[in-house]
Amino acid sequence: MKTKVKQLAYFYIVNNKMCYTHKKEVMERIKENSTNNHNRKFLTTCDMTYAIQLIGGRWKLLILTHLSKGKLRFGELNKKIPHITERMLTLQLKEMAEDNLITRKVYAEVPPKVEYELTVLGTELIPVCLQLSDWGTKHRAATSIG
């Protein structure tokens, strides 16, 4: 059995102000022969599902298409995608950087300046994003959704 460690942060409210306490480690056990574990292994062996897993989610395709026009700072991306929270944008950018779809360049300035840019792999996804957009337009028109 593998053991996975999760970091949990605890928040509480004092005088209408959110406060933060120390992190507490929580242990979870992952069964080697569980269906979830087998599916996780399958997702890494099937190329199509692997690719979908990299760009899946509500925000990654939007982030990719905005970055296709050039480098953007965090605040600029946040303005271009108005309904995304800062936390979700941060998480999506972190995942995309880990998956080598974007690069994150930090400048030693005050206030901190961080720019995001597509990698070669990320740039290769832009035609796929545009094809998905075209398909979505046709599907929406055919089914009268939206």
Short mmCIF file of N, CA and C in Angstrom, two decimals:
data_model
loop_
_atom_site.label_atom_id
_atom_site.label_comp_id
_atom_site.label_asym_id
_atom_site.label_seq_id
_atom_site.Cartn_x
_atom_site.Cartn_y
_atom_site.Cartn_z
N MET A 1 0.83 -1.18 0.00
CA MET A 1 0.00 0.00 0.00
C MET A 1 0.87 1.25 0.00
N LYS A 2 0.54 2.21 -0.87
CA LYS A 2 1.26 3.47 -0.90
C LYS A 2 0.62 4.44 0.09
N THR A 3 1.40 5.37 0.56
CA THR A 3 0.88 6.39 1.46
C THR A 3 1.08 7.75 0.81
N LYS A 4 0.01 8.52 0.79
CA LYS A 4 0.08 9.85 0.22
C LYS A 4 -0.15 10.86 1.34
N VAL A 5 0.65 11.92 1.36
CA VAL A 5 0.53 12.93 2.40
C VAL A 5 -0.16 14.15 1.81
N LYS A 6 -1.16 14.64 2.51
CA LYS A 6 -1.86 15.85 2.10
C LYS A 6 -1.60 16.93 3.13
N GLN A 7 -1.39 18.15 2.66
CA GLN A 7 -1.26 19.29 3.55
C GLN A 7 -2.61 19.98 3.65
N LEU A 8 -3.11 20.17 4.84
CA LEU A 8 -4.37 20.87 5.04
C LEU A 8 -4.14 22.14 5.82
N ALA A 9 -4.74 23.20 5.37
CA ALA A 9 -4.67 24.47 6.09
C ALA A 9 -6.01 24.68 6.78
N TYR A 10 -5.98 25.24 7.96
CA TYR A 10 -7.19 25.50 8.71
C TYR A 10 -7.42 27.00 8.81
N PHE A 11 -8.66 27.40 8.52
CA PHE A 11 -9.04 28.80 8.58
C PHE A 11 -10.14 28.96 9.61
N TYR A 12 -10.18 30.11 10.24
CA TYR A 12 -11.27 30.42 11.16
C TYR A 12 -11.51 31.91 11.13
N ILE A 13 -12.68 32.33 11.61
CA ILE A 13 -13.08 33.73 11.57
C ILE A 13 -13.00 34.30 12.98
N VAL A 14 -12.32 35.45 13.13
CA VAL A 14 -12.24 36.17 14.40
C VAL A 14 -12.53 37.63 14.09
N ASN A 15 -13.55 38.19 14.74
CA ASN A 15 -13.94 39.59 14.53
C ASN A 15 -14.08 39.92 13.04
N ASN A 16 -14.82 39.06 12.31
CA ASN A 16 -15.08 39.22 10.88
C ASN A 16 -13.81 39.23 10.03
N LYS A 17 -12.75 38.64 10.51
CA LYS A 17 -11.49 38.57 9.79
C LYS A 17 -11.07 37.12 9.67
N MET A 18 -10.67 36.70 8.45
CA MET A 18 -10.25 35.32 8.26
C MET A 18 -8.82 35.15 8.76
N CYS A 19 -8.61 34.15 9.60
CA CYS A 19 -7.28 33.88 10.15
C CYS A 19 -6.84 32.49 9.68
N TYR A 20 -5.54 32.29 9.71
CA TYR A 20 -4.93 31.06 9.21
C TYR A 20 -4.15 30.41 10.34
N THR A 21 -4.31 29.10 10.49
CA THR A 21 -3.52 28.38 11.49
C THR A 21 -2.49 27.51 10.76
N HIS A 22 -1.69 26.81 11.52
CA HIS A 22 -0.63 25.98 10.95
C HIS A 22 -1.22 24.86 10.08
N LYS A 23 -0.38 24.33 9.22
CA LYS A 23 -0.79 23.22 8.37
C LYS A 23 -0.66 21.92 9.15
N LYS A 24 -1.55 21.00 8.84
CA LYS A 24 -1.53 19.71 9.51
C LYS A 24 -1.43 18.63 8.43
N GLU A 25 -0.56 17.69 8.63
CA GLU A 25 -0.42 16.61 7.66
C GLU A 25 -1.47 15.54 7.93
N VAL A 26 -2.11 15.09 6.87
CA VAL A 26 -3.11 14.04 6.97
C VAL A 26 -2.67 12.92 6.04
N MET A 27 -2.70 11.70 6.53
CA MET A 27 -2.25 10.57 5.73
C MET A 27 -3.45 9.90 5.07
N GLU A 28 -3.28 9.49 3.83
CA GLU A 28 -4.28 8.74 3.10
C GLU A 28 -3.62 7.48 2.58
N ARG A 29 -4.37 6.42 2.54
CA ARG A 29 -3.85 5.18 1.99
C ARG A 29 -4.44 4.95 0.61
N ILE A 30 -3.59 4.57 -0.35
CA ILE A 30 -4.04 4.27 -1.70
C ILE A 30 -3.88 2.76 -1.91
N LYS A 31 -4.99 2.11 -2.22
CA LYS A 31 -4.93 0.68 -2.46
C LYS A 31 -4.31 0.41 -3.83
N GLU A 32 -3.36 -0.51 -3.88
CA GLU A 32 -2.67 -0.84 -5.12
C GLU A 32 -3.62 -1.40 -6.17
N ASN A 33 -4.63 -2.17 -5.76
CA ASN A 33 -5.50 -2.82 -6.73
C ASN A 33 -6.87 -2.13 -6.84
N SER A 34 -6.98 -0.88 -6.42
CA SER A 34 -8.25 -0.18 -6.52
C SER A 34 -8.54 0.21 -7.97
N THR A 35 -9.81 0.37 -8.28
CA THR A 35 -10.21 0.78 -9.63
C THR A 35 -9.61 2.13 -9.97
N ASN A 36 -9.61 3.04 -9.02
CA ASN A 36 -9.06 4.38 -9.25
C ASN A 36 -7.58 4.30 -9.60
N ASN A 37 -6.83 3.46 -8.91
CA ASN A 37 -5.40 3.31 -9.19
C ASN A 37 -5.18 2.69 -10.58
N HIS A 38 -6.00 1.70 -10.96
CA HIS A 38 -5.89 1.10 -12.30
C HIS A 38 -6.21 2.14 -13.37
N ASN A 39 -7.24 2.96 -13.14
CA ASN A 39 -7.60 4.00 -14.11
C ASN A 39 -6.49 5.03 -14.24
N ARG A 40 -5.85 5.38 -13.14
CA ARG A 40 -4.75 6.34 -13.18
C ARG A 40 -3.62 5.80 -14.06
N LYS A 41 -3.31 4.51 -13.94
CA LYS A 41 -2.27 3.91 -14.77
C LYS A 41 -2.68 3.88 -16.24
N PHE A 42 -3.97 3.59 -16.51
CA PHE A 42 -4.47 3.56 -17.88
C PHE A 42 -4.35 4.94 -18.53
N LEU A 43 -4.66 5.98 -17.78
CA LEU A 43 -4.63 7.33 -18.33
C LEU A 43 -3.23 7.73 -18.80
N THR A 44 -2.22 7.14 -18.21
CA THR A 44 -0.86 7.49 -18.63
C THR A 44 -0.39 6.63 -19.80
N THR A 45 -1.10 5.56 -20.14
CA THR A 45 -0.69 4.72 -21.26
C THR A 45 -1.46 5.02 -22.53
N CYS A 46 -2.65 5.58 -22.44
CA CYS A 46 -3.46 5.94 -23.61
C CYS A 46 -3.13 7.38 -23.99
N ASP A 47 -2.59 7.57 -25.19
CA ASP A 47 -2.12 8.90 -25.61
C ASP A 47 -3.25 9.93 -25.68
N MET A 48 -4.42 9.53 -26.18
CA MET A 48 -5.51 10.48 -26.32
C MET A 48 -5.99 10.96 -24.94
N THR A 49 -6.20 10.04 -24.02
CA THR A 49 -6.66 10.45 -22.69
C THR A 49 -5.57 11.21 -21.95
N TYR A 50 -4.34 10.89 -22.20
CA TYR A 50 -3.23 11.63 -21.61
C TYR A 50 -3.27 13.10 -22.06
N ALA A 51 -3.48 13.30 -23.38
CA ALA A 51 -3.55 14.66 -23.91
C ALA A 51 -4.74 15.42 -23.35
N ILE A 52 -5.89 14.77 -23.27
CA ILE A 52 -7.09 15.41 -22.73
C ILE A 52 -6.88 15.75 -21.26
N GLN A 53 -6.20 14.90 -20.55
CA GLN A 53 -5.90 15.15 -19.14
C GLN A 53 -5.04 16.41 -18.98
N LEU A 54 -4.14 16.66 -19.92
CA LEU A 54 -3.27 17.85 -19.86
C LEU A 54 -4.02 19.15 -20.10
N ILE A 55 -5.00 19.11 -21.01
CA ILE A 55 -5.72 20.35 -21.35
C ILE A 55 -7.13 20.36 -20.78
N GLY A 56 -7.48 19.33 -20.03
CA GLY A 56 -8.83 19.23 -19.48
C GLY A 56 -9.11 20.30 -18.44
N GLY A 57 -10.35 20.45 -18.15
CA GLY A 57 -10.75 21.46 -17.18
C GLY A 57 -11.39 22.64 -17.88
N ARG A 58 -11.96 23.51 -17.11
CA ARG A 58 -12.72 24.62 -17.64
C ARG A 58 -11.85 25.75 -18.17
N TRP A 59 -10.65 25.92 -17.65
CA TRP A 59 -9.89 27.14 -17.90
C TRP A 59 -8.66 26.99 -18.77
N LYS A 60 -8.09 25.80 -18.87
CA LYS A 60 -6.80 25.66 -19.55
C LYS A 60 -6.84 26.06 -21.02
N LEU A 61 -7.91 25.71 -21.73
CA LEU A 61 -8.00 26.08 -23.15
C LEU A 61 -8.09 27.59 -23.31
N LEU A 62 -8.82 28.25 -22.42
CA LEU A 62 -8.91 29.72 -22.47
C LEU A 62 -7.54 30.35 -22.21
N ILE A 63 -6.83 29.82 -21.22
CA ILE A 63 -5.50 30.34 -20.91
C ILE A 63 -4.57 30.16 -22.11
N LEU A 64 -4.61 28.97 -22.72
CA LEU A 64 -3.77 28.70 -23.90
C LEU A 64 -4.06 29.68 -25.02
N THR A 65 -5.35 29.90 -25.32
CA THR A 65 -5.67 30.78 -26.44
C THR A 65 -5.28 32.23 -26.15
N HIS A 66 -5.40 32.68 -24.92
CA HIS A 66 -4.97 34.04 -24.59
C HIS A 66 -3.45 34.16 -24.70
N LEU A 67 -2.72 33.14 -24.27
CA LEU A 67 -1.26 33.18 -24.35
C LEU A 67 -0.75 33.00 -25.79
N SER A 68 -1.62 32.53 -26.68
CA SER A 68 -1.19 32.36 -28.08
C SER A 68 -0.90 33.71 -28.74
N LYS A 69 -1.40 34.79 -28.16
CA LYS A 69 -1.17 36.13 -28.70
C LYS A 69 0.11 36.76 -28.16
N GLY A 70 0.77 36.07 -27.22
CA GLY A 70 2.03 36.59 -26.68
C GLY A 70 2.09 36.48 -25.17
N LYS A 71 3.20 36.94 -24.61
CA LYS A 71 3.43 36.91 -23.16
C LYS A 71 2.36 37.72 -22.43
N LEU A 72 1.95 37.20 -21.27
CA LEU A 72 1.00 37.93 -20.43
C LEU A 72 1.41 37.80 -18.97
N ARG A 73 1.13 38.85 -18.22
CA ARG A 73 1.34 38.82 -16.78
C ARG A 73 0.10 38.24 -16.12
N PHE A 74 0.23 37.86 -14.85
CA PHE A 74 -0.86 37.24 -14.11
C PHE A 74 -2.10 38.14 -14.13
N GLY A 75 -1.93 39.41 -13.81
CA GLY A 75 -3.06 40.33 -13.76
C GLY A 75 -3.75 40.50 -15.10
N GLU A 76 -2.97 40.49 -16.17
CA GLU A 76 -3.55 40.60 -17.52
C GLU A 76 -4.40 39.38 -17.84
N LEU A 77 -3.88 38.19 -17.50
CA LEU A 77 -4.65 36.97 -17.72
C LEU A 77 -5.94 37.00 -16.89
N ASN A 78 -5.81 37.43 -15.65
CA ASN A 78 -6.96 37.48 -14.76
C ASN A 78 -8.05 38.40 -15.31
N LYS A 79 -7.66 39.52 -15.93
CA LYS A 79 -8.63 40.45 -16.54
C LYS A 79 -9.27 39.86 -17.79
N LYS A 80 -8.50 39.10 -18.56
CA LYS A 80 -9.01 38.52 -19.80
C LYS A 80 -9.98 37.37 -19.54
N ILE A 81 -9.86 36.73 -18.38
CA ILE A 81 -10.77 35.64 -18.01
C ILE A 81 -11.49 36.07 -16.73
N PRO A 82 -12.53 36.89 -16.85
CA PRO A 82 -13.11 37.56 -15.68
C PRO A 82 -13.75 36.66 -14.63
N HIS A 83 -14.23 35.49 -14.99
CA HIS A 83 -14.94 34.65 -14.03
C HIS A 83 -14.06 33.65 -13.29
N ILE A 84 -12.77 33.65 -13.57
CA ILE A 84 -11.86 32.73 -12.88
C ILE A 84 -11.36 33.41 -11.59
N THR A 85 -11.26 32.62 -10.53
CA THR A 85 -10.72 33.18 -9.29
C THR A 85 -9.20 33.21 -9.38
N GLU A 86 -8.58 34.05 -8.57
CA GLU A 86 -7.12 34.13 -8.57
C GLU A 86 -6.50 32.79 -8.17
N ARG A 87 -7.13 32.13 -7.21
CA ARG A 87 -6.62 30.83 -6.75
C ARG A 87 -6.67 29.80 -7.88
N MET A 88 -7.79 29.74 -8.61
CA MET A 88 -7.93 28.77 -9.70
C MET A 88 -6.95 29.10 -10.82
N LEU A 89 -6.79 30.37 -11.14
CA LEU A 89 -5.83 30.76 -12.17
C LEU A 89 -4.41 30.35 -11.77
N THR A 90 -4.07 30.58 -10.52
CA THR A 90 -2.76 30.18 -10.01
C THR A 90 -2.55 28.68 -10.14
N LEU A 91 -3.56 27.89 -9.74
CA LEU A 91 -3.46 26.43 -9.82
C LEU A 91 -3.33 25.95 -11.27
N GLN A 92 -4.13 26.52 -12.16
CA GLN A 92 -4.08 26.12 -13.57
C GLN A 92 -2.73 26.46 -14.19
N LEU A 93 -2.22 27.66 -13.90
CA LEU A 93 -0.91 28.06 -14.44
C LEU A 93 0.20 27.16 -13.91
N LYS A 94 0.11 26.80 -12.64
CA LYS A 94 1.12 25.92 -12.04
C LYS A 94 1.10 24.55 -12.72
N GLU A 95 -0.10 23.99 -12.92
CA GLU A 95 -0.22 22.69 -13.59
C GLU A 95 0.31 22.76 -15.01
N MET A 96 -0.04 23.83 -15.71
CA MET A 96 0.40 23.97 -17.10
C MET A 96 1.92 24.13 -17.21
N ALA A 97 2.51 24.81 -16.24
CA ALA A 97 3.98 24.95 -16.22
C ALA A 97 4.63 23.60 -15.93
N GLU A 98 4.05 22.84 -14.98
CA GLU A 98 4.58 21.51 -14.67
C GLU A 98 4.47 20.57 -15.87
N ASP A 99 3.42 20.75 -16.69
CA ASP A 99 3.21 19.90 -17.86
C ASP A 99 3.96 20.44 -19.09
N ASN A 100 4.76 21.49 -18.91
CA ASN A 100 5.59 22.07 -19.97
C ASN A 100 4.77 22.65 -21.12
N LEU A 101 3.58 23.17 -20.81
CA LEU A 101 2.76 23.84 -21.81
C LEU A 101 3.05 25.34 -21.83
N ILE A 102 3.47 25.88 -20.67
CA ILE A 102 3.81 27.29 -20.57
C ILE A 102 5.09 27.45 -19.77
N THR A 103 5.72 28.60 -19.92
CA THR A 103 6.87 28.93 -19.09
C THR A 103 6.47 30.08 -18.18
N ARG A 104 7.09 30.11 -17.03
CA ARG A 104 6.84 31.15 -16.03
C ARG A 104 8.17 31.84 -15.78
N LYS A 105 8.23 33.14 -16.10
CA LYS A 105 9.46 33.89 -15.90
C LYS A 105 9.24 34.93 -14.82
N VAL A 106 10.07 34.85 -13.75
CA VAL A 106 9.95 35.76 -12.62
C VAL A 106 11.08 36.78 -12.71
N TYR A 107 10.72 38.06 -12.62
CA TYR A 107 11.69 39.14 -12.63
C TYR A 107 11.93 39.60 -11.20
N ALA A 108 13.18 39.88 -10.86
CA ALA A 108 13.53 40.32 -9.50
C ALA A 108 13.21 41.81 -9.36
N GLU A 109 11.96 42.12 -9.18
CA GLU A 109 11.50 43.50 -9.04
C GLU A 109 10.55 43.61 -7.87
N VAL A 110 10.33 44.84 -7.45
CA VAL A 110 9.31 45.10 -6.44
C VAL A 110 8.36 46.11 -7.05
N PRO A 111 7.08 45.83 -7.19
CA PRO A 111 6.41 44.56 -6.90
C PRO A 111 6.85 43.47 -7.87
N PRO A 112 6.69 42.21 -7.47
CA PRO A 112 7.14 41.10 -8.31
C PRO A 112 6.46 41.13 -9.68
N LYS A 113 7.24 40.81 -10.69
CA LYS A 113 6.72 40.75 -12.05
C LYS A 113 6.91 39.32 -12.55
N VAL A 114 5.81 38.70 -12.98
CA VAL A 114 5.84 37.33 -13.49
C VAL A 114 5.15 37.32 -14.84
N GLU A 115 5.81 36.75 -15.84
CA GLU A 115 5.23 36.63 -17.18
C GLU A 115 5.06 35.17 -17.53
N TYR A 116 3.98 34.89 -18.26
CA TYR A 116 3.68 33.54 -18.73
C TYR A 116 3.71 33.56 -20.26
N GLU A 117 4.25 32.47 -20.82
CA GLU A 117 4.38 32.37 -22.27
C GLU A 117 4.23 30.90 -22.67
N LEU A 118 3.70 30.66 -23.87
CA LEU A 118 3.57 29.30 -24.36
C LEU A 118 4.93 28.71 -24.69
N THR A 119 5.09 27.43 -24.41
CA THR A 119 6.27 26.69 -24.86
C THR A 119 5.99 26.20 -26.29
N VAL A 120 6.94 25.52 -26.88
CA VAL A 120 6.74 24.94 -28.21
C VAL A 120 5.58 23.94 -28.15
N LEU A 121 5.55 23.12 -27.10
CA LEU A 121 4.46 22.15 -26.95
C LEU A 121 3.12 22.85 -26.81
N GLY A 122 3.08 23.92 -26.05
CA GLY A 122 1.84 24.67 -25.88
C GLY A 122 1.39 25.31 -27.19
N THR A 123 2.34 25.82 -27.96
CA THR A 123 2.02 26.44 -29.25
C THR A 123 1.43 25.42 -30.21
N GLU A 124 1.91 24.18 -30.15
CA GLU A 124 1.39 23.12 -31.02
C GLU A 124 -0.08 22.81 -30.72
N LEU A 125 -0.56 23.15 -29.54
CA LEU A 125 -1.95 22.89 -29.17
C LEU A 125 -2.93 23.92 -29.72
N ILE A 126 -2.45 25.07 -30.16
CA ILE A 126 -3.34 26.15 -30.60
C ILE A 126 -4.23 25.72 -31.78
N PRO A 127 -3.70 25.06 -32.83
CA PRO A 127 -4.61 24.59 -33.90
C PRO A 127 -5.67 23.61 -33.39
N VAL A 128 -5.32 22.79 -32.43
CA VAL A 128 -6.28 21.86 -31.84
C VAL A 128 -7.37 22.64 -31.11
N CYS A 129 -6.99 23.67 -30.37
CA CYS A 129 -7.96 24.52 -29.66
C CYS A 129 -8.91 25.18 -30.65
N LEU A 130 -8.38 25.67 -31.76
CA LEU A 130 -9.22 26.34 -32.76
C LEU A 130 -10.18 25.35 -33.42
N GLN A 131 -9.72 24.12 -33.66
CA GLN A 131 -10.60 23.10 -34.21
C GLN A 131 -11.72 22.76 -33.22
N LEU A 132 -11.38 22.67 -31.94
CA LEU A 132 -12.40 22.41 -30.92
C LEU A 132 -13.42 23.54 -30.87
N SER A 133 -12.94 24.77 -31.04
CA SER A 133 -13.84 25.92 -31.06
C SER A 133 -14.80 25.84 -32.24
N ASP A 134 -14.28 25.50 -33.41
CA ASP A 134 -15.13 25.35 -34.60
C ASP A 134 -16.16 24.26 -34.40
N TRP A 135 -15.72 23.14 -33.85
CA TRP A 135 -16.64 22.04 -33.58
C TRP A 135 -17.71 22.47 -32.59
N GLY A 136 -17.32 23.21 -31.55
CA GLY A 136 -18.28 23.70 -30.56
C GLY A 136 -19.32 24.61 -31.18
N THR A 137 -18.89 25.46 -32.10
CA THR A 137 -19.82 26.36 -32.80
C THR A 137 -20.84 25.55 -33.60
N LYS A 138 -20.36 24.55 -34.34
CA LYS A 138 -21.27 23.71 -35.13
C LYS A 138 -22.20 22.91 -34.23
N HIS A 139 -21.68 22.34 -33.17
CA HIS A 139 -22.50 21.54 -32.27
C HIS A 139 -23.57 22.40 -31.59
N ARG A 140 -23.19 23.57 -31.15
CA ARG A 140 -24.14 24.48 -30.50
C ARG A 140 -25.28 24.84 -31.47
N ALA A 141 -24.92 25.13 -32.73
CA ALA A 141 -25.93 25.48 -33.73
C ALA A 141 -26.83 24.29 -34.04
N ALA A 142 -26.26 23.09 -34.10
CA ALA A 142 -27.03 21.90 -34.44
C ALA A 142 -27.98 21.47 -33.33
N THR A 143 -27.58 21.77 -32.09
CA THR A 143 -28.42 21.32 -30.96
C THR A 143 -29.19 22.46 -30.33
N SER A 144 -29.00 23.67 -30.84
CA SER A 144 -29.69 24.87 -30.32
C SER A 144 -29.43 25.10 -28.85
N ILE A 145 -28.19 24.80 -28.39
CA ILE A 145 -27.79 25.06 -27.01
C ILE A 145 -27.12 26.41 -26.97
N GLY A 146 -27.46 27.21 -25.98
CA GLY A 146 -26.78 28.50 -25.76
C GLY A 146 -27.38 29.56 -26.58
#
